Short mmCIF file of C-alpha atoms in Angstrom, two decimals:
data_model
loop_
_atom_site.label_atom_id
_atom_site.label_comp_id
_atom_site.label_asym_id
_atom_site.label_seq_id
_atom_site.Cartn_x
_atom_site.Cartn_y
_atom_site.Cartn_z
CA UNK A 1 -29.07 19.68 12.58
CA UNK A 2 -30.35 17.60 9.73
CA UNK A 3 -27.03 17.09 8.21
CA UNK A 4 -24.93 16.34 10.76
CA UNK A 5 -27.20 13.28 11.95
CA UNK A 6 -26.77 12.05 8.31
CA UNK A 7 -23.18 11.95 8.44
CA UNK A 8 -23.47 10.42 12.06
CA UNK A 9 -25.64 7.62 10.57
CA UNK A 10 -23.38 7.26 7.35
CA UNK A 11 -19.69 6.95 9.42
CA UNK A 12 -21.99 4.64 12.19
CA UNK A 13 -23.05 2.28 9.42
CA UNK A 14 -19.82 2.29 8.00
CA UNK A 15 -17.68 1.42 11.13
CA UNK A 16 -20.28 -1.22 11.84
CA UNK A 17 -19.64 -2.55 8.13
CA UNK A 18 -16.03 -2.79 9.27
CA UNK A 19 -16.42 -4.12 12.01
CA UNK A 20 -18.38 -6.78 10.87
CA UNK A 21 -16.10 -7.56 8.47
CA UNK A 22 -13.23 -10.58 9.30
CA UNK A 23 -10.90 -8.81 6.89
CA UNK A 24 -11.09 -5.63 9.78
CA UNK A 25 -9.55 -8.19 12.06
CA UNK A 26 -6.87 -10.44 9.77
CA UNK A 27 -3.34 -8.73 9.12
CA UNK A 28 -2.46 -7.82 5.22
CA UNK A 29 1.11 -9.17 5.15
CA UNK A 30 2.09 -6.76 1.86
CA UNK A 31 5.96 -7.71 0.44
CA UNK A 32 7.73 -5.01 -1.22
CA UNK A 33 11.11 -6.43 -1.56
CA UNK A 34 11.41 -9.11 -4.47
CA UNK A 35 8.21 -10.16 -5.82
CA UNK A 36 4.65 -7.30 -4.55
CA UNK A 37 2.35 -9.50 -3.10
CA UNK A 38 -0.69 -8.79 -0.40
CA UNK A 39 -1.46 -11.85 1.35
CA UNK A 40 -4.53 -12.46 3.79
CA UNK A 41 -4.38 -15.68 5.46
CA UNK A 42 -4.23 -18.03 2.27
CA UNK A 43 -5.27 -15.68 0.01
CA UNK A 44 -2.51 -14.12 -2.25
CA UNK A 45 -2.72 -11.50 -4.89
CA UNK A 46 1.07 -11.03 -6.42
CA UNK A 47 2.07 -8.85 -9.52
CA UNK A 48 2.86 -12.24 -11.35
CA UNK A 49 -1.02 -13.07 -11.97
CA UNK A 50 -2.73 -12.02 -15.22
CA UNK A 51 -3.11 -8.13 -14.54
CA UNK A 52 -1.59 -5.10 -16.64
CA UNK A 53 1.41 -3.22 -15.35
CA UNK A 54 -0.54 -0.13 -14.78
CA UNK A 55 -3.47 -2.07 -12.20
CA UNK A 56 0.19 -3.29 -10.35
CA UNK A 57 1.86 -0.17 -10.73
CA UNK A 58 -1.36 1.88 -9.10
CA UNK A 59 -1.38 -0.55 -6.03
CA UNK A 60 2.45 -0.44 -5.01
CA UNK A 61 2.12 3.41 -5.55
CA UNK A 62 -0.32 3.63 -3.22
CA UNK A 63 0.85 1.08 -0.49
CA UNK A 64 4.79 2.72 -0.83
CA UNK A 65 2.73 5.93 -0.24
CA UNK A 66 0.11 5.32 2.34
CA UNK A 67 0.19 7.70 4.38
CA UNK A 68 -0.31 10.27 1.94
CA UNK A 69 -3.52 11.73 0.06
CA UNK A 70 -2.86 11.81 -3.70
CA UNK A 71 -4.30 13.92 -5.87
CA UNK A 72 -5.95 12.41 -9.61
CA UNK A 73 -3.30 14.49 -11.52
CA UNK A 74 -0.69 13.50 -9.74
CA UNK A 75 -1.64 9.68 -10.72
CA UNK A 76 -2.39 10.43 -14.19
CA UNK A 77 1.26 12.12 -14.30
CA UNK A 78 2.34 8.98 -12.61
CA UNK A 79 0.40 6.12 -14.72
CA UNK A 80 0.21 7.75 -18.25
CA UNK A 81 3.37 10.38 -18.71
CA UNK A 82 4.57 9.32 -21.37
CA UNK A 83 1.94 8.16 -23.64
CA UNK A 84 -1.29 10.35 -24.80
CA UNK A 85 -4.42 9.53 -23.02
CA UNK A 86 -7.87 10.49 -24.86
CA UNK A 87 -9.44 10.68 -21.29
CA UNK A 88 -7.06 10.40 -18.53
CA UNK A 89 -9.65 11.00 -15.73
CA UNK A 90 -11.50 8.32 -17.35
CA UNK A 91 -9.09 5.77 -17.50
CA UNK A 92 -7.64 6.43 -14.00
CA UNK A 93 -11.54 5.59 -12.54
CA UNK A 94 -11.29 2.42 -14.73
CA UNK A 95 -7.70 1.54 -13.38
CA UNK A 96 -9.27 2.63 -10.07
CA UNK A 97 -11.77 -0.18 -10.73
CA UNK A 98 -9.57 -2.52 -11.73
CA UNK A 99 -7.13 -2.56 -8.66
CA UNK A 100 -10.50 -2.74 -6.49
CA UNK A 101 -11.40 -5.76 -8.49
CA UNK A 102 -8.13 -7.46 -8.00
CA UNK A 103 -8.28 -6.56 -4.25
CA UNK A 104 -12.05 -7.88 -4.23
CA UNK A 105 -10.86 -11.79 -3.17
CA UNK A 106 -8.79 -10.72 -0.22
CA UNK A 107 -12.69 -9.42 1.09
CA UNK A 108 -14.97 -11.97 -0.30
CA UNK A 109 -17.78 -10.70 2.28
CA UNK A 110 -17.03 -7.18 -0.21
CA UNK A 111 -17.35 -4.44 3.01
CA UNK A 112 -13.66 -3.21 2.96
CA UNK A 113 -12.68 -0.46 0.52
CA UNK A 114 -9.05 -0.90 0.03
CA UNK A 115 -8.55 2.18 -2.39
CA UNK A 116 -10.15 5.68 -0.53
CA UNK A 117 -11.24 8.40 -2.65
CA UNK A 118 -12.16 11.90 -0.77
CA UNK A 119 -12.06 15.72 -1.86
CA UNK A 120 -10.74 14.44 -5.32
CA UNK A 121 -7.85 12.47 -3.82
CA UNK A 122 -7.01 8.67 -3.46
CA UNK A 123 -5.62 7.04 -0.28
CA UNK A 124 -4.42 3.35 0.87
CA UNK A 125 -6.98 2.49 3.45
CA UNK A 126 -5.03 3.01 6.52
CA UNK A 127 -7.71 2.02 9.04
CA UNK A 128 -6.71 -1.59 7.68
CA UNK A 129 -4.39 -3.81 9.85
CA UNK A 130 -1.30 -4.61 7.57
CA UNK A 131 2.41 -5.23 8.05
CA UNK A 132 4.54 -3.93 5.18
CA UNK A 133 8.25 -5.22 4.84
CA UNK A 134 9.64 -2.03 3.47
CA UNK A 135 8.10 -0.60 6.97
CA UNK A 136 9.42 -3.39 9.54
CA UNK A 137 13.02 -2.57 7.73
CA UNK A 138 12.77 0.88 8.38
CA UNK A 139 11.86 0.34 11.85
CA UNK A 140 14.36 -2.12 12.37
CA UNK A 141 17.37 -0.36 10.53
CA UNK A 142 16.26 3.02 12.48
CA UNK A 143 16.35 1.04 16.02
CA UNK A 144 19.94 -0.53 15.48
CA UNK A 145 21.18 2.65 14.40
CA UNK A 146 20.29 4.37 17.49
CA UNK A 147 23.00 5.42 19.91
CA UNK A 148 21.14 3.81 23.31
CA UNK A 149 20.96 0.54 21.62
CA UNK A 150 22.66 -2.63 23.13
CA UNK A 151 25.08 -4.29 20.94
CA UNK A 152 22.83 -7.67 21.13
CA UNK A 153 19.52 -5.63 20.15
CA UNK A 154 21.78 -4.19 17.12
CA UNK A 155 22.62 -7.61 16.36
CA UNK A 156 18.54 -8.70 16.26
CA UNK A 157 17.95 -5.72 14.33
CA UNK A 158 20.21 -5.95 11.33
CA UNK A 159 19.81 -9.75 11.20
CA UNK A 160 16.06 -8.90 11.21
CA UNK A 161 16.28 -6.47 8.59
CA UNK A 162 18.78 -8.50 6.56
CA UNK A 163 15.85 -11.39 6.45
CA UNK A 164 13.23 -9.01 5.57
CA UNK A 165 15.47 -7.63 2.60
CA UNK A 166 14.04 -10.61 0.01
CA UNK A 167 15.46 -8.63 -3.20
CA UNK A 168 14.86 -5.61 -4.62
CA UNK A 169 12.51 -3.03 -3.96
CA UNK A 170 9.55 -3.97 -6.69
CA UNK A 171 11.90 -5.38 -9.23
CA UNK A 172 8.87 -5.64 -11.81
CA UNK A 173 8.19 -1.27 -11.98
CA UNK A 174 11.99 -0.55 -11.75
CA UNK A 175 11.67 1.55 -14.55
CA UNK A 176 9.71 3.75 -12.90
CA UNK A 177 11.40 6.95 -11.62
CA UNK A 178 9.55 6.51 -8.10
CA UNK A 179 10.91 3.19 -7.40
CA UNK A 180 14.40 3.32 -8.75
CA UNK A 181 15.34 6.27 -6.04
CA UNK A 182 12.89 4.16 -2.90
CA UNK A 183 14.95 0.67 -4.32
CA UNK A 184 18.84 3.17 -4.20
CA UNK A 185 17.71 4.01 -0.62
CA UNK A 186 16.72 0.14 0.70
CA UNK A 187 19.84 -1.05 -0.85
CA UNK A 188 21.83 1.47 0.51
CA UNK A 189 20.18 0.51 4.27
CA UNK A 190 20.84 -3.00 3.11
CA UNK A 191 24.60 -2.75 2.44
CA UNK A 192 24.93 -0.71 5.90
CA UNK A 193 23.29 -3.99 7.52
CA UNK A 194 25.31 -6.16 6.50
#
């Protein structure tokens, strides 16, 4: 069938694209706790360079949430609730743009999409090697707290968790209702560490 070899030859030129690229290879290193930053090798983009809220706010939304599809509404109802919006699908494909553009120098060869879109839904591009601190936390608050775990692994784990644990969970959007709840949980985690 005609259009199943065109989809063939689209997803084999784009995993060779990936491939190809270093960035497919390199670890993101993306801090949650204190100041959002995604760092690749030397290259740093942080929520304290010269971008708007809403470009910052988009990205941790989507990292926090990466393993989910969201839908365009429910972004628009995220980024622009409280304030009238003349276009809001509009300005979400700008704000779309924007994030891609601030992504763009952690790819300077420009073949990874960082920011999916597909059947009218945006994505964190999972297929992209990363470490998240929230994550490694999680994982390491989770693996103390089970029952079969050694007393010196439980040790490891909290004192592992307790370095990760660099302040707050994105102190910068805690006025947003999504990270005040996700910032009550980690510091609840964090208090049962130490």
């Amino acid at each position: 069938n005609e259009l199943q070899q065109k989809i063939y030859d689209v997803e084999r030129q784009w995993k060779r694209g990936f491939r190809m690229s270093s960035i497919a290879n390199e670890k993101l290193m993306i801090k949650m706790f204190g100041e959002f930053s995604i760092r690749r090798g030397d290259i740093v983009v942080s929520n304290d360079q010269s971008r708007t809220k809403k470009v910052w706010m988009l990205l941790e939304y989507l990292v926090a949430n990466r393993h989910t599809e969201i839908s365009q509404e429910k972004l628009i109802e995220l980024l622009w609730d409280d304030e009238d919006c003349d276009a809001p699908l509009n300005a979400l494909k700008n704000l779309i743009y924007r994030c891609r553009k601030t992504l763009s120098v952690l790819d300077p060869e420009g073949k990874v999409d960082f920011i999916k879109f597909e059947r009218n839904t945006y994505a964190w591009n999972n297929q992209l090697p990363l470490e998240i601190d929230i994550e490694e936390f999680d994982d390491c608050y989770k693996t103390a707290m089970r029952s079969n775990c050694s007393v010196e692994k439980r040790v490891d784990c909290f004192l592992r968790a307790i370095s990760l644990y660099q302040g707050e969970f994105l102190p910068k959007s805690s006025y947003s209702s999504w990270v005040v709840s996700k910032n009550a949980y980690y510091a609840s985690l964090y208090n049962e560490c130490i």
